Short mmCIF file of C-alpha atoms in Angstrom, two decimals:
data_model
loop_
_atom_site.label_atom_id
_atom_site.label_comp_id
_atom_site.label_asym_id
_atom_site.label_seq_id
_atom_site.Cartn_x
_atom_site.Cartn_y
_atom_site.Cartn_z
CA UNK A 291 -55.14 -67.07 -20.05
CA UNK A 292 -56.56 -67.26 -16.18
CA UNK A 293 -54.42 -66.36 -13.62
CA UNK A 294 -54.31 -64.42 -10.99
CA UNK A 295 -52.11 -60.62 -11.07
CA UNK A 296 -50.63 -58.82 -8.55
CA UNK A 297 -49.58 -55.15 -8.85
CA UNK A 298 -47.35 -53.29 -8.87
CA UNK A 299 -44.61 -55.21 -8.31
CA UNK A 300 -42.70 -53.23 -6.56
CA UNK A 301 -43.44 -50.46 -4.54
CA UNK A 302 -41.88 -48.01 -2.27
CA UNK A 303 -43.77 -45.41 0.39
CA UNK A 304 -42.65 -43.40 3.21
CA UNK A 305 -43.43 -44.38 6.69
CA UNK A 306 -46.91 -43.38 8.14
CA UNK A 307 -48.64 -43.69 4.46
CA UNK A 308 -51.42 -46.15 4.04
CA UNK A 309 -51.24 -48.18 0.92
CA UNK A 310 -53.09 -50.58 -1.41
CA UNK A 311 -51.72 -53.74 -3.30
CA UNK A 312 -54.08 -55.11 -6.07
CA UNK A 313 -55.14 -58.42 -6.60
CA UNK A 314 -57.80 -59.51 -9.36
CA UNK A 315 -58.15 -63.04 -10.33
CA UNK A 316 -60.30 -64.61 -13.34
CA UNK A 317 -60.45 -67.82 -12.55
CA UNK A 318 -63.68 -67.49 -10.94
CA UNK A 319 -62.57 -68.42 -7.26
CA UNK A 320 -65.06 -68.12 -4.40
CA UNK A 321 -61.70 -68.12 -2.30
CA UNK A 322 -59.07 -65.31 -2.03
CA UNK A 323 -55.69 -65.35 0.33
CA UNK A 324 -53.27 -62.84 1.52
CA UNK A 325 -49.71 -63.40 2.82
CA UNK A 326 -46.51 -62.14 4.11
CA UNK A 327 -43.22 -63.27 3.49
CA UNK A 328 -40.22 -62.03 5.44
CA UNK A 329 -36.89 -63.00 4.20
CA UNK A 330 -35.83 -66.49 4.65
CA UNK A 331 -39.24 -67.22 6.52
CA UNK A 332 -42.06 -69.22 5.60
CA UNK A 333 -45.56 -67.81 4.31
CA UNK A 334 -47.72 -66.31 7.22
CA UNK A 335 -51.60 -65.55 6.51
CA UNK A 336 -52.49 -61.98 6.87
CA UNK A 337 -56.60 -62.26 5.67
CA UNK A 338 -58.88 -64.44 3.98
CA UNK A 339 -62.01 -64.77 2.10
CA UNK A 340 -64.24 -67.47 1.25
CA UNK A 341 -67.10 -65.41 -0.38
CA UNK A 342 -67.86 -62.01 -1.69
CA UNK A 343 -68.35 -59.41 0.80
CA UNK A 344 -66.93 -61.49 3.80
CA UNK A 345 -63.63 -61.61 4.92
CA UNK A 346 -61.60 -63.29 8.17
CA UNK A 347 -58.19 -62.32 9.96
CA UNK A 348 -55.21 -64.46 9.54
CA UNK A 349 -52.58 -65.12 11.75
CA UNK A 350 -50.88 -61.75 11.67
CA UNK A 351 -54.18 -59.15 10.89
CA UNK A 352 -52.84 -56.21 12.72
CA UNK A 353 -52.22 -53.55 10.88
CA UNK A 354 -53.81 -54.12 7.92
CA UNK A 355 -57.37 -54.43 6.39
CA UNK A 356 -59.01 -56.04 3.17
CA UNK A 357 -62.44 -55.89 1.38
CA UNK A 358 -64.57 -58.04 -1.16
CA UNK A 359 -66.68 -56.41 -2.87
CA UNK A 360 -66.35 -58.35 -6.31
CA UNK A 361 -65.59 -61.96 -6.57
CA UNK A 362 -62.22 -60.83 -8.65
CA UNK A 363 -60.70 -58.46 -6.71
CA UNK A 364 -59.30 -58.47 -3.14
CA UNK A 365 -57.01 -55.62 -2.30
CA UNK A 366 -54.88 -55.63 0.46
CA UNK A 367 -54.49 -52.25 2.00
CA UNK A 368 -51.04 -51.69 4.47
CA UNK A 369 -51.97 -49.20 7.12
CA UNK A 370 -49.68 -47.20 9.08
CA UNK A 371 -50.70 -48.86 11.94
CA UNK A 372 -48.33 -51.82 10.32
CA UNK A 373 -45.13 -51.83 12.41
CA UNK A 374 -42.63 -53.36 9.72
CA UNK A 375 -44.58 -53.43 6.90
CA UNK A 376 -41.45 -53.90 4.37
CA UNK A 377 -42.10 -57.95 2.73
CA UNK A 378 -42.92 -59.67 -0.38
CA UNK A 379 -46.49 -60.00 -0.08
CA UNK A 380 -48.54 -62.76 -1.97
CA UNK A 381 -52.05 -62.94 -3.37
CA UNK A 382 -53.44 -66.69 -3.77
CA UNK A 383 -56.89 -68.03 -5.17
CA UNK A 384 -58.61 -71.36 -4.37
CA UNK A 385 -60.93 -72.95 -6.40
CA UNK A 386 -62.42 -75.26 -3.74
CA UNK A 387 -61.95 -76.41 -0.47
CA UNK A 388 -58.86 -78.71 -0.23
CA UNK A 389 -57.51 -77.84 -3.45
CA UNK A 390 -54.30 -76.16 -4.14
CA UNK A 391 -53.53 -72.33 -3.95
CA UNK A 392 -52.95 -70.48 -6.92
CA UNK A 393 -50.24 -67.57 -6.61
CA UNK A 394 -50.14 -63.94 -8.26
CA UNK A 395 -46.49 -62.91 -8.90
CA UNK A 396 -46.61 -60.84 -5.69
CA UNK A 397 -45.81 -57.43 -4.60
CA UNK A 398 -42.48 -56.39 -2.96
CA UNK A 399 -43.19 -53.69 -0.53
CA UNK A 400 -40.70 -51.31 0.73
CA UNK A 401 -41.46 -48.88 3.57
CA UNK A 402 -38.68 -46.10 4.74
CA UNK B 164 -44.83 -77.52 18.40
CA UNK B 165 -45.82 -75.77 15.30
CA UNK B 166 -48.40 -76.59 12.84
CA UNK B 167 -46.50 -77.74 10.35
CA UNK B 168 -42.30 -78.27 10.67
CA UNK B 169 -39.80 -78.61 7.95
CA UNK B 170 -35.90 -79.02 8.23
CA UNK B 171 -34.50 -75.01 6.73
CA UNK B 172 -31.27 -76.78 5.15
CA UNK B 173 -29.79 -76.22 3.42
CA UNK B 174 -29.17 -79.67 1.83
CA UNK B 175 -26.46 -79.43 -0.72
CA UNK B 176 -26.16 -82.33 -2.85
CA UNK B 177 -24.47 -82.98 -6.24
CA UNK B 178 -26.01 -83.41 -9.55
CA UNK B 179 -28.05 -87.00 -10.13
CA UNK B 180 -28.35 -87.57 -5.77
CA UNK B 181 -31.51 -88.44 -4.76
CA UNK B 182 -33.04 -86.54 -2.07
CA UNK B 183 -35.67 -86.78 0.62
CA UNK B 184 -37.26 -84.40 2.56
CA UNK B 185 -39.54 -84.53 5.35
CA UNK B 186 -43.00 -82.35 6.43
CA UNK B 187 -44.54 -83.02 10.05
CA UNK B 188 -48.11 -81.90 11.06
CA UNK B 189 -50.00 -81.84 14.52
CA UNK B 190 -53.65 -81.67 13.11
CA UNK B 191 -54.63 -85.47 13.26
CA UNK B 192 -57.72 -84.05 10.96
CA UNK B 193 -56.00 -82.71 8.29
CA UNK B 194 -57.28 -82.97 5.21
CA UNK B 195 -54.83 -82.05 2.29
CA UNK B 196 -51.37 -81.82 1.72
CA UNK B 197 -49.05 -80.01 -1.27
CA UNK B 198 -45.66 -79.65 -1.96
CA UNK B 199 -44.77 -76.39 -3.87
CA UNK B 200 -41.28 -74.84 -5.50
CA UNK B 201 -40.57 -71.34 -4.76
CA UNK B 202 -37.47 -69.94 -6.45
CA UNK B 203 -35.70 -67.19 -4.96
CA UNK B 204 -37.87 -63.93 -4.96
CA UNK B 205 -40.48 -65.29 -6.44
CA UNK B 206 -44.13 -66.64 -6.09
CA UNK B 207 -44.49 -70.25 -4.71
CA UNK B 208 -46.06 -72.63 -7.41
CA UNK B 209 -47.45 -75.65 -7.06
CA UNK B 210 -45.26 -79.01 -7.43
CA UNK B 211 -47.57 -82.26 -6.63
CA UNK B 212 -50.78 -82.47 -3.99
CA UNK B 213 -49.93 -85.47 -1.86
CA UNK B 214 -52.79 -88.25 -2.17
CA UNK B 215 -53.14 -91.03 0.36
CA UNK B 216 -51.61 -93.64 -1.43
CA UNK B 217 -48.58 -91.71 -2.62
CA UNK B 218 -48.03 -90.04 -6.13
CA UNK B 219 -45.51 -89.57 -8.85
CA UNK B 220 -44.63 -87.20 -11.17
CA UNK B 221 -41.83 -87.87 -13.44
CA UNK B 222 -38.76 -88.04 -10.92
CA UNK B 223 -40.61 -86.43 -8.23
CA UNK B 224 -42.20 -89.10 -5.31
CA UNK B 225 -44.61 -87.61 -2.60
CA UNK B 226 -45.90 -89.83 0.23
CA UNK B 227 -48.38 -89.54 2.92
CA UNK B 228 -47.84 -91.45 6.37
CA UNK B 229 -50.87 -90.33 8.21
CA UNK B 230 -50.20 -92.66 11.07
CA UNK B 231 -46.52 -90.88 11.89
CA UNK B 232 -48.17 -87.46 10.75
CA UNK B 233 -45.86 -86.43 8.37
CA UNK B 234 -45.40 -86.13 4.29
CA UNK B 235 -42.42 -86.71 1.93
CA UNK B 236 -40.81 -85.23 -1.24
CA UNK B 237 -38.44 -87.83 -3.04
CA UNK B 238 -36.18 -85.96 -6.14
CA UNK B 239 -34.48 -88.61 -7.82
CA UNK B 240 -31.96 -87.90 -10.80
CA UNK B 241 -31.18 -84.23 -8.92
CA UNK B 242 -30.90 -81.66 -11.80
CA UNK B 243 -29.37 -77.94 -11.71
CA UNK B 244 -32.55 -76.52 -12.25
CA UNK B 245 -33.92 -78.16 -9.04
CA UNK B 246 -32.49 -75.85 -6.57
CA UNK B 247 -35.10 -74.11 -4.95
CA UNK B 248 -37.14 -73.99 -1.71
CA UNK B 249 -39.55 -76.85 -1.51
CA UNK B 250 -42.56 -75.31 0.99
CA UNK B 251 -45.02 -78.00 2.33
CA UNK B 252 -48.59 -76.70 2.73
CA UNK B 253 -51.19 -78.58 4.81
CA UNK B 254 -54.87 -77.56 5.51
CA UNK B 255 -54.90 -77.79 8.80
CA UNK B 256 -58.98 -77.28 9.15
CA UNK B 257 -58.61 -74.58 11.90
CA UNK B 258 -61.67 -71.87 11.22
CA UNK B 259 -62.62 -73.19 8.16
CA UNK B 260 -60.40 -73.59 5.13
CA UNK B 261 -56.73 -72.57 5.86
CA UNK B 262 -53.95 -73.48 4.40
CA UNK B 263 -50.96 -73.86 6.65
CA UNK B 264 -47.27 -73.22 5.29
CA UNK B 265 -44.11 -75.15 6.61
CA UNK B 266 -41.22 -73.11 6.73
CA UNK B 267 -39.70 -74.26 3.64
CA UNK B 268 -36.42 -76.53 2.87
CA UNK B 269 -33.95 -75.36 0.74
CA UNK B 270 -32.43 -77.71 -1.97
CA UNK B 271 -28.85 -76.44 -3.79
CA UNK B 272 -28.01 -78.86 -6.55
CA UNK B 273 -24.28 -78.40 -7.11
CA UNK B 274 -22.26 -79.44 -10.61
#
């Protein structure tokens, strides 16, 4: 089946740790998406990337950092530079522009 | 004024109601709109896309009203099983393709 999967699923780290979520798709999107999602709040875009090896800052960038080096993967690396990085964060593929997203299961991120 | 506003809710209504809700967005040039379930601590997934002249899917309604700037999500028949949070998505076309997120609404369908 394509999809697109997130891991882990959950996953806990001490403050002042850098750490990388996993996202690999194979549906053979150009397009690859990164959000946050705080509790009760709405979906807020943290990177994007429309091709392999490029890659623009969403609306809340800071503290975090992406690359693109295949066309399946896009991990999403949480720096310590992140001041509240604790959220559900969500991987989504596009196939084209103005189609719909496609979501991985997402990661729930805890940082004490 | 934010991109893209939805009412929070929650709107509680009691099995078979018919609901509406509402999506406003301030890009004029938008170009696509969705309506997607997301169920509580988990992934959004995708309900309808919204098409000019309005689309249905089984008891679900969406409409686009491009002149007022806003789209709609009509659940006739209300079942159980639809309580959720109903996100509406628009591409807004700011710096190429990006997908803006409403807030979400939250639907409880009570016995």
């Amino acid at each position: 089946d394509g999809g697109i999967t997130q891991s882990p699923k959950y996953l806990f780290r001490k403050e002042g740790q850098n750490v990388t979520l996993s996202c690999e798709q194979n549906l053979n999107h150009d397009a690859m998406y990164w959000y946050r999602q705080d509790p009760g709040q709405g979906l807020r875009l943290i990177y994007y990337s429309q091709i392999v090896n490029d890659f623009q800052k969403g609306d809340i960038a800071e503290g975090y950092s992406v690359s693109r080096e295949k066309k399946e993967s896009f991990p999403l690396t949480v720096t310590s530079a992140q001041k509240n990085p604790t959220a559900f964060y969500l991987c989504a593929s596009q196939r084209a522009n103005n189609s719909p997203l496609h979501f991985g299961n997402g990661t729930r991120l805890t940082v004490t | 004024r934010k991109e893209v506003e939805q009412d929070p809710g929650p709107f509680n209504v009691p099995e078979g109601a018919t609901v509406a809700f509402n999506c406003t967005y301030s890009n004029s040039a938008s170009q696509s709109f969705f309506w997607y379930r997301q169920d509580c601590r988990k992934e959004p997934k995708l309900l309808m896309s919204v098409y000019s002249s309005g689309n249905e899917d089984g008891r679900f309604t969406a409409q686009l009203n491009r002149a007022s700037q806003y789209i709609s999500l009509l659940i006739r028949d209300s079942k159980l099983s639809d309580s959720a949070t109903y996100l509406c998505v628009v591409n807004t076309g700011n710096a190429g393709n990006m997908l803006t997120f409403g807030g979400g609404t939250r639907l409880m369908v009570k016995p």
